[in-house]
XYZ file of C-alpha atoms in Angstrom:
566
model
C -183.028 29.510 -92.396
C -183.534 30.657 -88.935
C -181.502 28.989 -85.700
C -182.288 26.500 -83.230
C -181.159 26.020 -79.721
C -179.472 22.658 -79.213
C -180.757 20.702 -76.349
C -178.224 19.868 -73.613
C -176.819 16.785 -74.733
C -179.916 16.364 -77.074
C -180.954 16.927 -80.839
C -181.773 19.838 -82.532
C -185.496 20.433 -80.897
C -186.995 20.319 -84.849
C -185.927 16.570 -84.722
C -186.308 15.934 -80.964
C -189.311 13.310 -79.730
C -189.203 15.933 -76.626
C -190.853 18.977 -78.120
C -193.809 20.084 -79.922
C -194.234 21.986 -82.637
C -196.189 24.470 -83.803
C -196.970 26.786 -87.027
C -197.755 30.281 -85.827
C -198.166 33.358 -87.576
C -195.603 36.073 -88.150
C -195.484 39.853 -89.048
C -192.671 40.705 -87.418
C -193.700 39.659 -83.905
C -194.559 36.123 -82.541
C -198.086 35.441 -82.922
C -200.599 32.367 -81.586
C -201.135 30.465 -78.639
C -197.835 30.222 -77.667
C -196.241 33.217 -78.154
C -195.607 34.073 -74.510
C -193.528 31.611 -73.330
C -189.797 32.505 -72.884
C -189.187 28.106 -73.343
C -190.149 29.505 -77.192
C -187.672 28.491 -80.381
C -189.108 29.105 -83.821
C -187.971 28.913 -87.195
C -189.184 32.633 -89.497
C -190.389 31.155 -93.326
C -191.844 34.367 -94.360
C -193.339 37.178 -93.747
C -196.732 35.168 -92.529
C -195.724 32.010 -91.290
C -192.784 30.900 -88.272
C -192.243 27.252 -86.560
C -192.100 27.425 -83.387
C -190.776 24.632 -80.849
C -191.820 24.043 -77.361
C -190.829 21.597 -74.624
C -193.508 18.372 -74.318
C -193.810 18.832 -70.680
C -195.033 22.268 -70.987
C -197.518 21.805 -73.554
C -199.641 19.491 -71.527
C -202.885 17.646 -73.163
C -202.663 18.777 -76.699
C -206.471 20.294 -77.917
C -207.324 22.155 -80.775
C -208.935 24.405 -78.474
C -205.832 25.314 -76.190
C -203.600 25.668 -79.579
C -206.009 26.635 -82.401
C -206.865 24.169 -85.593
C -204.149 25.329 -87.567
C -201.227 25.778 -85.275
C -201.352 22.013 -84.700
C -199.125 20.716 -87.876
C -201.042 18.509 -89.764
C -199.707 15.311 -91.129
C -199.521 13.805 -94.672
C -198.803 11.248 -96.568
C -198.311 9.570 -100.092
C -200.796 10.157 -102.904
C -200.554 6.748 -104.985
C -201.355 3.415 -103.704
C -196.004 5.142 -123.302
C -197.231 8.471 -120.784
C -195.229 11.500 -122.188
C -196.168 11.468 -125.892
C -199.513 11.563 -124.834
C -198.571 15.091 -122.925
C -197.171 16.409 -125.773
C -193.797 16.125 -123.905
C -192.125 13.622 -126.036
C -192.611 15.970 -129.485
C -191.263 19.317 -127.633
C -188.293 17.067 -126.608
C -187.798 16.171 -129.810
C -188.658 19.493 -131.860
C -185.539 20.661 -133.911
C -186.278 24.517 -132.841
C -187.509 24.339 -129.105
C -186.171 20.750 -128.406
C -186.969 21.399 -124.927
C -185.566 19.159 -121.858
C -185.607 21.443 -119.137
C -181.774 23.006 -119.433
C -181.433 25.636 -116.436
C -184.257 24.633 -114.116
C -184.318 22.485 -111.057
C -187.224 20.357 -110.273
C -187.781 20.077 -106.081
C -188.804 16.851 -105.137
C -190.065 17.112 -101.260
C -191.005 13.546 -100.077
C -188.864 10.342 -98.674
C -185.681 11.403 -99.834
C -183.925 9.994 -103.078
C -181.897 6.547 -104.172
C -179.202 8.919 -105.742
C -177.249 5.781 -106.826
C -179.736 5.183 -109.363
C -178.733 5.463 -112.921
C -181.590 7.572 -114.193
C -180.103 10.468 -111.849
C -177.008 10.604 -113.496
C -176.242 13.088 -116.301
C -173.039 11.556 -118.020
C -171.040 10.104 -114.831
C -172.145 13.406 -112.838
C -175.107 13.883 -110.413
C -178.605 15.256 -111.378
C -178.696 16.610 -107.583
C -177.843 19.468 -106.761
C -178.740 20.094 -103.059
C -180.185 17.044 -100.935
C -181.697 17.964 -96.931
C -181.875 14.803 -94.885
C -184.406 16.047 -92.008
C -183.824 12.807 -90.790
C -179.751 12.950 -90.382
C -177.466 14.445 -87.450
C -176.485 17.481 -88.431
C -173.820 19.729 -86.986
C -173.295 23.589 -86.547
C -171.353 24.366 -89.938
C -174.341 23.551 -91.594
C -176.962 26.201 -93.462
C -180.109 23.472 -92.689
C -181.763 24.491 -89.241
C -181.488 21.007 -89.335
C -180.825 17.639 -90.215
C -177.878 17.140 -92.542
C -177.251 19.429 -96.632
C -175.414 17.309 -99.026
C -173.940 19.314 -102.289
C -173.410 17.711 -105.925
C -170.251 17.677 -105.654
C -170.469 15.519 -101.891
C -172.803 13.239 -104.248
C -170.316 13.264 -107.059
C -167.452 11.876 -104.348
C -169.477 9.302 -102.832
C -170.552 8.048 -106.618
C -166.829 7.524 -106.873
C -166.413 5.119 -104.217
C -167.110 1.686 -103.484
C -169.093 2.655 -100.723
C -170.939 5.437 -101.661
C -173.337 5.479 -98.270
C -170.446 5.732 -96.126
C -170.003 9.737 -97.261
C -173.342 10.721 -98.270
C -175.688 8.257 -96.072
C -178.991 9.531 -97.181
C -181.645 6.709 -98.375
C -185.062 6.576 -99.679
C -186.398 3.729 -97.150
C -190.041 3.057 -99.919
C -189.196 4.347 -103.000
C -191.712 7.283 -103.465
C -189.684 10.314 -103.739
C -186.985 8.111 -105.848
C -190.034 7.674 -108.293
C -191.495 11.137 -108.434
C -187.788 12.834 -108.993
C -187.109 10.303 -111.745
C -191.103 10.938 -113.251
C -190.099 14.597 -113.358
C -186.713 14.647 -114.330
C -185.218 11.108 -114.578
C -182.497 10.634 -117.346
C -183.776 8.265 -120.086
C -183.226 4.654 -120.194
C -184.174 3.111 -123.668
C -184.030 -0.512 -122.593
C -186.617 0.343 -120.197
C -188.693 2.960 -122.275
C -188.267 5.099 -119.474
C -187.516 8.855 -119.767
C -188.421 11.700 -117.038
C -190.929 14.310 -118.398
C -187.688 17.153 -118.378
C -184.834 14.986 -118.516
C -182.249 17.843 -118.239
C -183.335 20.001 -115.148
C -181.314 18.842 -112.333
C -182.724 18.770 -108.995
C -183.035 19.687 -105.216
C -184.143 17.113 -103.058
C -185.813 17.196 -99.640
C -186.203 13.973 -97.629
C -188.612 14.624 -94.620
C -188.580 13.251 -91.506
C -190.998 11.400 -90.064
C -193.800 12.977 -88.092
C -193.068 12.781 -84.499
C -194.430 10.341 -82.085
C -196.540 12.869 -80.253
C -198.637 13.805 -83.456
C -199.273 10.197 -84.735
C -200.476 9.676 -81.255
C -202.753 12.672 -81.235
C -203.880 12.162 -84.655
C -204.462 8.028 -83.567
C -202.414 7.021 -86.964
C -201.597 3.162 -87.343
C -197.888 2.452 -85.970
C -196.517 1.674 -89.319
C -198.050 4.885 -90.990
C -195.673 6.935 -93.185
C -196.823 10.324 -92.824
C -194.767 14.001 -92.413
C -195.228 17.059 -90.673
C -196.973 20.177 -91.840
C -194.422 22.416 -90.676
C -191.309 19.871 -92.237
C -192.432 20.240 -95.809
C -193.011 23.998 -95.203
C -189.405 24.263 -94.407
C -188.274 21.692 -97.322
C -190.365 24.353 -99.495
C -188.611 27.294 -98.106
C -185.285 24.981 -98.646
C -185.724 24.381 -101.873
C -186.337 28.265 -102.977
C -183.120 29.537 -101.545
C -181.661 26.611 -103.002
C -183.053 27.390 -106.491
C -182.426 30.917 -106.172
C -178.113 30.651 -105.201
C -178.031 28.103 -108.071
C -180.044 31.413 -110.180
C -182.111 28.818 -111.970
C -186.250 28.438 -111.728
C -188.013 26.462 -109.784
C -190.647 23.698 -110.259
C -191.825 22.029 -106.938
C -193.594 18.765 -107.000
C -195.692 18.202 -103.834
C -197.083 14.386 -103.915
C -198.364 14.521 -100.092
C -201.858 14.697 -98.880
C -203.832 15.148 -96.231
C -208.167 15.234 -95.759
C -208.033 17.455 -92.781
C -209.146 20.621 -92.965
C -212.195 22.385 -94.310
C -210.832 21.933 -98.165
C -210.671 25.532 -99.026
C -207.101 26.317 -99.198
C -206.543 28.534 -96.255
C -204.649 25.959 -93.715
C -200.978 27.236 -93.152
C -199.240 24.778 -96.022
C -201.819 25.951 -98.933
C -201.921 29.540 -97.512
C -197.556 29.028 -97.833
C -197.865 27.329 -101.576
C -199.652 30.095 -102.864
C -197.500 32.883 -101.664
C -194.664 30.700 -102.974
C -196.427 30.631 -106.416
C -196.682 33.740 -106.933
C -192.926 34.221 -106.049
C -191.054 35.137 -109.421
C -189.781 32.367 -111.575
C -191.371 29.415 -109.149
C -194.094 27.453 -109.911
C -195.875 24.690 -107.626
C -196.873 21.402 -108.700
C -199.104 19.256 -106.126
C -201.252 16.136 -106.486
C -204.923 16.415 -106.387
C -205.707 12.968 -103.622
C -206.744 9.726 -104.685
C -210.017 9.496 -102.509
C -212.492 9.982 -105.074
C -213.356 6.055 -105.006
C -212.953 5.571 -100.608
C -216.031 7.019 -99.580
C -213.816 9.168 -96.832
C -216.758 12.123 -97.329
C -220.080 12.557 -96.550
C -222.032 16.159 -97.507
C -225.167 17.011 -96.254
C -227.801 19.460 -96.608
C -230.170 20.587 -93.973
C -233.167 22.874 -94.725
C -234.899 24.654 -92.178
C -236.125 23.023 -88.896
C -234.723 19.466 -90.329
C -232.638 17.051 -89.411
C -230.116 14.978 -90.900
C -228.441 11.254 -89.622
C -225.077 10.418 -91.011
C -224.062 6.529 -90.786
C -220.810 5.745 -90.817
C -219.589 2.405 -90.288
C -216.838 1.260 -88.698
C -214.839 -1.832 -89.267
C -213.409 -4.445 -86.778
C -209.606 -3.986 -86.891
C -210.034 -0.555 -86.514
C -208.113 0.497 -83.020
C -208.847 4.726 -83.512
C -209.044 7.071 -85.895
C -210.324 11.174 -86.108
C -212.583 12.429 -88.520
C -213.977 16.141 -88.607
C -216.962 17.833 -89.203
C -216.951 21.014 -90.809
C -220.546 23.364 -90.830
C -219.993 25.995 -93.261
C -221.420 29.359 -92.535
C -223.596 31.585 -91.215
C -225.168 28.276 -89.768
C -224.365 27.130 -86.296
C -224.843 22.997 -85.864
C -225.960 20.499 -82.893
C -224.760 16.850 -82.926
C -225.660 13.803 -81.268
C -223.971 10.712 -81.606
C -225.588 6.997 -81.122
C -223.559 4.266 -80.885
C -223.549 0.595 -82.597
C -225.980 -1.128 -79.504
C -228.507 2.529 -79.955
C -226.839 4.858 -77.149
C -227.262 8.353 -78.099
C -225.176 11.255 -76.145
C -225.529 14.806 -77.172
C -222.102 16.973 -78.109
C -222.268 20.349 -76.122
C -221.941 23.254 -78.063
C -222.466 25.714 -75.144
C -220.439 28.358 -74.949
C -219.191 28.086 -78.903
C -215.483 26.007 -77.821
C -215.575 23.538 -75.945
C -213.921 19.400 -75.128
C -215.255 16.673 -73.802
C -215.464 12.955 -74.050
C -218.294 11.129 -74.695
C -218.289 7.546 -72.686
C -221.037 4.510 -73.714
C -222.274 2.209 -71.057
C -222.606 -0.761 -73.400
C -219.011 -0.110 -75.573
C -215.725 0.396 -74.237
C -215.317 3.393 -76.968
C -214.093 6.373 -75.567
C -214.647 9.207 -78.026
C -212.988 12.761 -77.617
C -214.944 15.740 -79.271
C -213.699 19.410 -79.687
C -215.906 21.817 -80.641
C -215.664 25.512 -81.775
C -218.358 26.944 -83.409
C -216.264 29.365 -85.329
C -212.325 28.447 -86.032
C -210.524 31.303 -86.353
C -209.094 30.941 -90.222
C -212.046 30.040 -92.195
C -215.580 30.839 -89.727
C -216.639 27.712 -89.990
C -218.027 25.294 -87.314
C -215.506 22.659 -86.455
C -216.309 19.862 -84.612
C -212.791 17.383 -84.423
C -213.632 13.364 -82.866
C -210.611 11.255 -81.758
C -211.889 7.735 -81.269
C -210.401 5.711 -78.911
C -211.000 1.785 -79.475
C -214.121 2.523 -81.369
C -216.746 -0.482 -81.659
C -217.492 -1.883 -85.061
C -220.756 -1.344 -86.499
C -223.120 1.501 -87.573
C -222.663 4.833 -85.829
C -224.747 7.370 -86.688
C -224.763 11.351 -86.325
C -227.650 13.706 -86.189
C -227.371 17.121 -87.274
C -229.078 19.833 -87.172
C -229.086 23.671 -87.277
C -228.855 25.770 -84.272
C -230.427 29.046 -85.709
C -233.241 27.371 -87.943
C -230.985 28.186 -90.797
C -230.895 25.984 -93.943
C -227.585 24.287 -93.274
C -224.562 22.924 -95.336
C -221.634 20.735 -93.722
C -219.030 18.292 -94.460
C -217.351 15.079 -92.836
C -213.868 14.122 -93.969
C -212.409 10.315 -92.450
C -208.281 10.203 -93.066
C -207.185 9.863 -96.833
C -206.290 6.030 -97.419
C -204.271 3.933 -95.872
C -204.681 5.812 -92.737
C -207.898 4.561 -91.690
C -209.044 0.966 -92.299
C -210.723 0.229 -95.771
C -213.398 -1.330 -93.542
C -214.135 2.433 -92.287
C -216.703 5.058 -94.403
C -220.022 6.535 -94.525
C -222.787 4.708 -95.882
C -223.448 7.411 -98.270
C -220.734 9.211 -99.294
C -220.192 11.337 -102.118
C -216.893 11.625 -104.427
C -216.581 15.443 -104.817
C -215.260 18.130 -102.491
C -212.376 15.519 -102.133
C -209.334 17.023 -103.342
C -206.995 16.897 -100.514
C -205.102 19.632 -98.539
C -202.444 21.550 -99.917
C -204.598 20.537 -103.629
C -206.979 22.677 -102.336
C -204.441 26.026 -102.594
C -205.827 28.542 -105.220
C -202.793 29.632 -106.823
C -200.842 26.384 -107.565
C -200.904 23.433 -110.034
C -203.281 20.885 -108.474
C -202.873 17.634 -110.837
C -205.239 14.767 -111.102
C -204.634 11.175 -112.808
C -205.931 9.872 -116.537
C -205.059 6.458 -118.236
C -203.512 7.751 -121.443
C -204.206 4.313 -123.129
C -207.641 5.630 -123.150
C -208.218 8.593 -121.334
C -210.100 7.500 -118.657
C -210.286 9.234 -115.545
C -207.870 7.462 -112.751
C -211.055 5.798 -110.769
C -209.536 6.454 -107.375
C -208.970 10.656 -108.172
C -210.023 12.920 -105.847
C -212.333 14.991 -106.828
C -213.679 18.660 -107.098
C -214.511 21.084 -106.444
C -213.482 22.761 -103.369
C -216.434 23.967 -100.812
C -215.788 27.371 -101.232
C -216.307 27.137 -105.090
C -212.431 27.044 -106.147
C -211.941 24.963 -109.514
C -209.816 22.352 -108.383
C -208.076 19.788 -109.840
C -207.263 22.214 -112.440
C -205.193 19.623 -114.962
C -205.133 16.150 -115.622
C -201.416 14.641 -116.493
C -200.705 10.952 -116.699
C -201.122 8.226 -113.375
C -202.147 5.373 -114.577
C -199.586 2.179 -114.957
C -196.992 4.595 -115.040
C -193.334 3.064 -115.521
C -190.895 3.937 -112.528
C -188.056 3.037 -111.289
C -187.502 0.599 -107.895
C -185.335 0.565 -105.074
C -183.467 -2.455 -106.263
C -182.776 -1.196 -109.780
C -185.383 -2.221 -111.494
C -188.573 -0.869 -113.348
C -192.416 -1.852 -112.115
C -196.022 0.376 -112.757
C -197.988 2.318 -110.288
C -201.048 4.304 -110.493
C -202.092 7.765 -108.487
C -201.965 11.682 -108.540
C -198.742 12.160 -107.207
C -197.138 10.767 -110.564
C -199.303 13.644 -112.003
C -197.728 16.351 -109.981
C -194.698 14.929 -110.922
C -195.225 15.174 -114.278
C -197.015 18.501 -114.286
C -193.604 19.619 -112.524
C -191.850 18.470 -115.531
C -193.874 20.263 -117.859
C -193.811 23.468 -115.843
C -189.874 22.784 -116.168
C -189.673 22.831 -119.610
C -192.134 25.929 -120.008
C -189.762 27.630 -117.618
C -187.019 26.823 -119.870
C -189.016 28.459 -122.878
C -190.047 31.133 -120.961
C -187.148 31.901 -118.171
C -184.026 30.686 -119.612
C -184.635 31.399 -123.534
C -185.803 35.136 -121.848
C -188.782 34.365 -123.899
C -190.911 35.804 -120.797
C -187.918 36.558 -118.412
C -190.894 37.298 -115.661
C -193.065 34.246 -115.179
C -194.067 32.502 -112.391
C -196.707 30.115 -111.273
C -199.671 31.792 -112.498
C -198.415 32.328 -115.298
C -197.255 28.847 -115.837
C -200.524 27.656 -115.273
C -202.443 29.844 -117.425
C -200.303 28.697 -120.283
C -200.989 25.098 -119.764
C -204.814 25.452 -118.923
C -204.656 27.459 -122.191
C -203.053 24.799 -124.168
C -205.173 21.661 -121.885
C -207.003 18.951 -124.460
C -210.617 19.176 -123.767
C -213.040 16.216 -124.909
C -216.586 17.477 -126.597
C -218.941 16.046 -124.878
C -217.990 17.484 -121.634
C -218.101 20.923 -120.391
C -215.376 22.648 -118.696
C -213.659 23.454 -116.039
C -215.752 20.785 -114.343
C -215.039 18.564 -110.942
C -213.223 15.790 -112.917
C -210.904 17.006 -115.249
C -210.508 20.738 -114.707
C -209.461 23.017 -117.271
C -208.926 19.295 -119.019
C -205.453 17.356 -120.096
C -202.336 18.437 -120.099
C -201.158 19.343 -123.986
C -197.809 20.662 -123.066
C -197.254 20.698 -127.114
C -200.687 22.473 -127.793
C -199.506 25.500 -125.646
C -196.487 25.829 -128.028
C -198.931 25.783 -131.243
C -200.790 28.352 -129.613
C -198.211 30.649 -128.250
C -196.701 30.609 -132.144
């Protein structure tokens, strides 16, 4: 998985507070900003994408404009604030001809990490787990993990056996999400509890990510407390996770339950562009929640006709101490801001030249607000305009826009997916759609919004469709609403959001690899394959037309895809 230089005396520089990181691309040869500097160490993923890791003291003031938008890693975080008969699970489990459960395939879980203590991981007195990476954990030079520290089933099985089972394999899950999505997915029933996981028998690989380092929470102005992960960290964990899959010779379903609003939502930032080529990869399939900011009014959309102007308010609330938010113009328009502040200041944001910083300073506020432009970013052509404010004043702030070439104009503003911006924060008007959050966005994978199966209602807080550039995305609804999962402390508790839907689409895809892969029913499939089966097989109500920004292709019918394929 590529090697890393130690650090005299210091940690592996993936892990290390005293280097940067960035996502560059690869043919061979180092590409990007940064490819000239001897200091270079990189990681190779494929034949597109490397990591590469650079000393803090050389990279001086971090700006999209010295590194590029997308070399920057961007960073995520959690999509959730009787379910499986109602997928048709529950019936194919059950079935005396397919009873399927997900034998041969492993489910990849890449997220906090895993309470493998828990019960519901346990097949007989054996381990579920297979593989588990602890990014966060020492590791040491025997090791096939760049880094952190690789724990095998049989490691697991040992420290099971002991009274002290943290003392050999001293990997935790700190909150409890990835604990919950692996046991959603493939979580060994529990009848007391009415709990079962969607493919009950695929064991699985587990990635725990470490946190995002101090340097990018900074940059990106993220509360203190924020649990969020690097771009470039679940990249790896995905990488991780196929060689795991393929030594074990079994296939693959990833579950992705991470998102992120930056971006310009149409699938080509480095993690979507990596999810898709990993979908297409034979025998893997990638599962990844669709957002939960349908309901935050985190997006405004506006449309300029010729020679017009538009103001966008957006209101800020007290405890807020800094946030970033980005404007996206799509093309062939180029756009001119101006920003007023809360006591009627208005300053003008340069756009000579095309790229360009600077930072706009307000007599009568003590907000300080840092604004790169570049009027066409390199991946998508788009105009970007990125604002880090610093200490921003509460109250109405609001953004002219206009056209540059007397075009008729399009554009976008994203704020930070909950909880990383203060509920108090949004734009006056916002709209719901164009919400799904990056990697949803990707083309080619599984993107998974949330229903109530009680009574198929929409999850209110889904993110929702499509995607700017016209992809149909979410593309399946599975269930996320008062879903039954299991604590920290042993116990059971609901929760509600679209990660639980990824996790249970990556069950599904499980058992349709097990059909498909393992039966040598279709001894080729993949991800696009997988999904055209399900969105085949999907439950579609009759009074609504589809694929549409809501539902998709419509609700998962995991059982309906078997009645058709016979």
């Amino acid at each position: 998985m590529g090697i890393y230089m130690q650090e005299n005396g210091g940690r592996n520089p993936a892990q290390s507070e005293e280097y940067a990181d960035f996502i560059i691309k690869y043919n061979q040869n180092v590409y990007g900003p940064v490819e000239e500097l001897s200091e270079l160490e990189f990681q190779i993923l494929n034949d597109n994408f490397a990591i590469a890791h650079l000393p803090l003291s050389l990279v001086g003031n971090l700006e999209i404009n010295s590194y590029t938008y997308n070399a920057v890693p961007k960073c995520y975080t959690y999509m959730d604030l009787e379910s499986l008969g109602a997928s048709g699970i529950t019936r194919l489990q059950n079935h005396p001809y397919l009873n399927l459960k997900g034998r041969g395939t492993a489910i990849a879980v890449i997220d906090s990490g895993i309470d493998y203590t828990n019960p519901v991981f346990l097949n007989g007195n054996r381990t579920k787990i297979m593989r588990l990476w602890d990014q966060s954990l020492e590791g040491d030079e025997d090791q096939a993990v760049p880094f952190g520290r690789e724990y095998t089933n049989e490691e697991i099985d040992l420290a099971l056996s002991q009274s002290s089972p943290l003392e050999i394999v001293p990997s935790t899950d700190t909150n409890g999400h990835g604990t919950y999505l692996a046991a959603t997915a493939a979580g060994s029933p529990n009848l007391p509890e009415n709990f079962s996981g969607a493919a009950p028998e695929a064991v699985l690989i587990i990635v725990k990510l470490k946190r995002a380092k101090k340097y990018l929470r900074d940059f990106y102005l993220l509360p203190e407390d924020a649990q969020v992960y690097q771009e470039n960290d679940i990249m790896s964990g995905v990488y991780y996770a196929m060689q795991a899959a393929q030594r074990l010779n079994m296939p693959l379903s990833i579950c992705i339950g991470l998102g992120s609003s930056q971006g310009v939502h149409m699938g080509d930032g480095p993690l979507s562009q990596y999810l898709d080529s990993a979908t297409r990869f034979p025998h893997n399939t990638v599962n990844v929640a669709g957002g939960n900011e349908g309901n935050a009014r985190h997006h405004h959309m506006g449309e300029i006709e010729e020679q017009k102007k538009e103001e966008v308010e957006l209101r800020v609330g007290e405890d807020e101490t800094g946030f970033c938010m980005e404007f996206w113009g799509i093309a062939p328009a180029f756009f001119s801001l101006s920003l007023r502040s809360p006591t009627g200041e208005e300053l003008e944001i340069s756009t000579a030249g095309g790229t360009g910083m600077q930072v706009l300073s307000y007599i009568f506020v003590e907000t300080k607000i840092e604004v790169s432009y570049v009027s066409m970013e390199r991946q998508s052509g788009n105009t970007l305009v990125f604002f880090r404010f610093l200490n921003p004043a509460s109250g109405i702030w609001k953004f002219t826009v206009e056209t540059r070439n007397d075009r008729r104009g399009v554009f976008h503003m994203w704020l930070p997916v909950q909880p990383l911006v203060s509920g108090e924060t949004y734009f006056l008007e916002s709209t719901p759609y164009y919400t799904i959050t990056n990697p949803g966005d990707a083309s080619d994978v599984i993107t998974w919004t949330a229903y109530n199966y009680r009574d198929e209602s929409l999850y209110l807080q889904a993110s929702r469709g499509y995607t700017p550039g016209g992809i149909v995305k979410p593309d399946l609804a599975a269930p996320g609403v008062e879903i039954r999962i299991p604590l920290l402390n042993g116990q059971f508790a609901a929760t509600s959001g679209t990660s639980l839907a990824a996790a249970y689409g990556a069950g599904a895809t499980a058992l349709l690899f097990e059909w498909a892969i393992v039966r040598k029913n279709a001894p080729y499939f993949n991800g696009t394959g997988a999904k055209g089966f399900l969105i085949r097989g999907a439950r579609r109500k009759e009074t609504l037309t589809y694929p549409n920004p809501e539902w998709g292709y419509g609700i998962l019918d995991l059982y309906h895809t078997f009645e058709i394929l016979s």
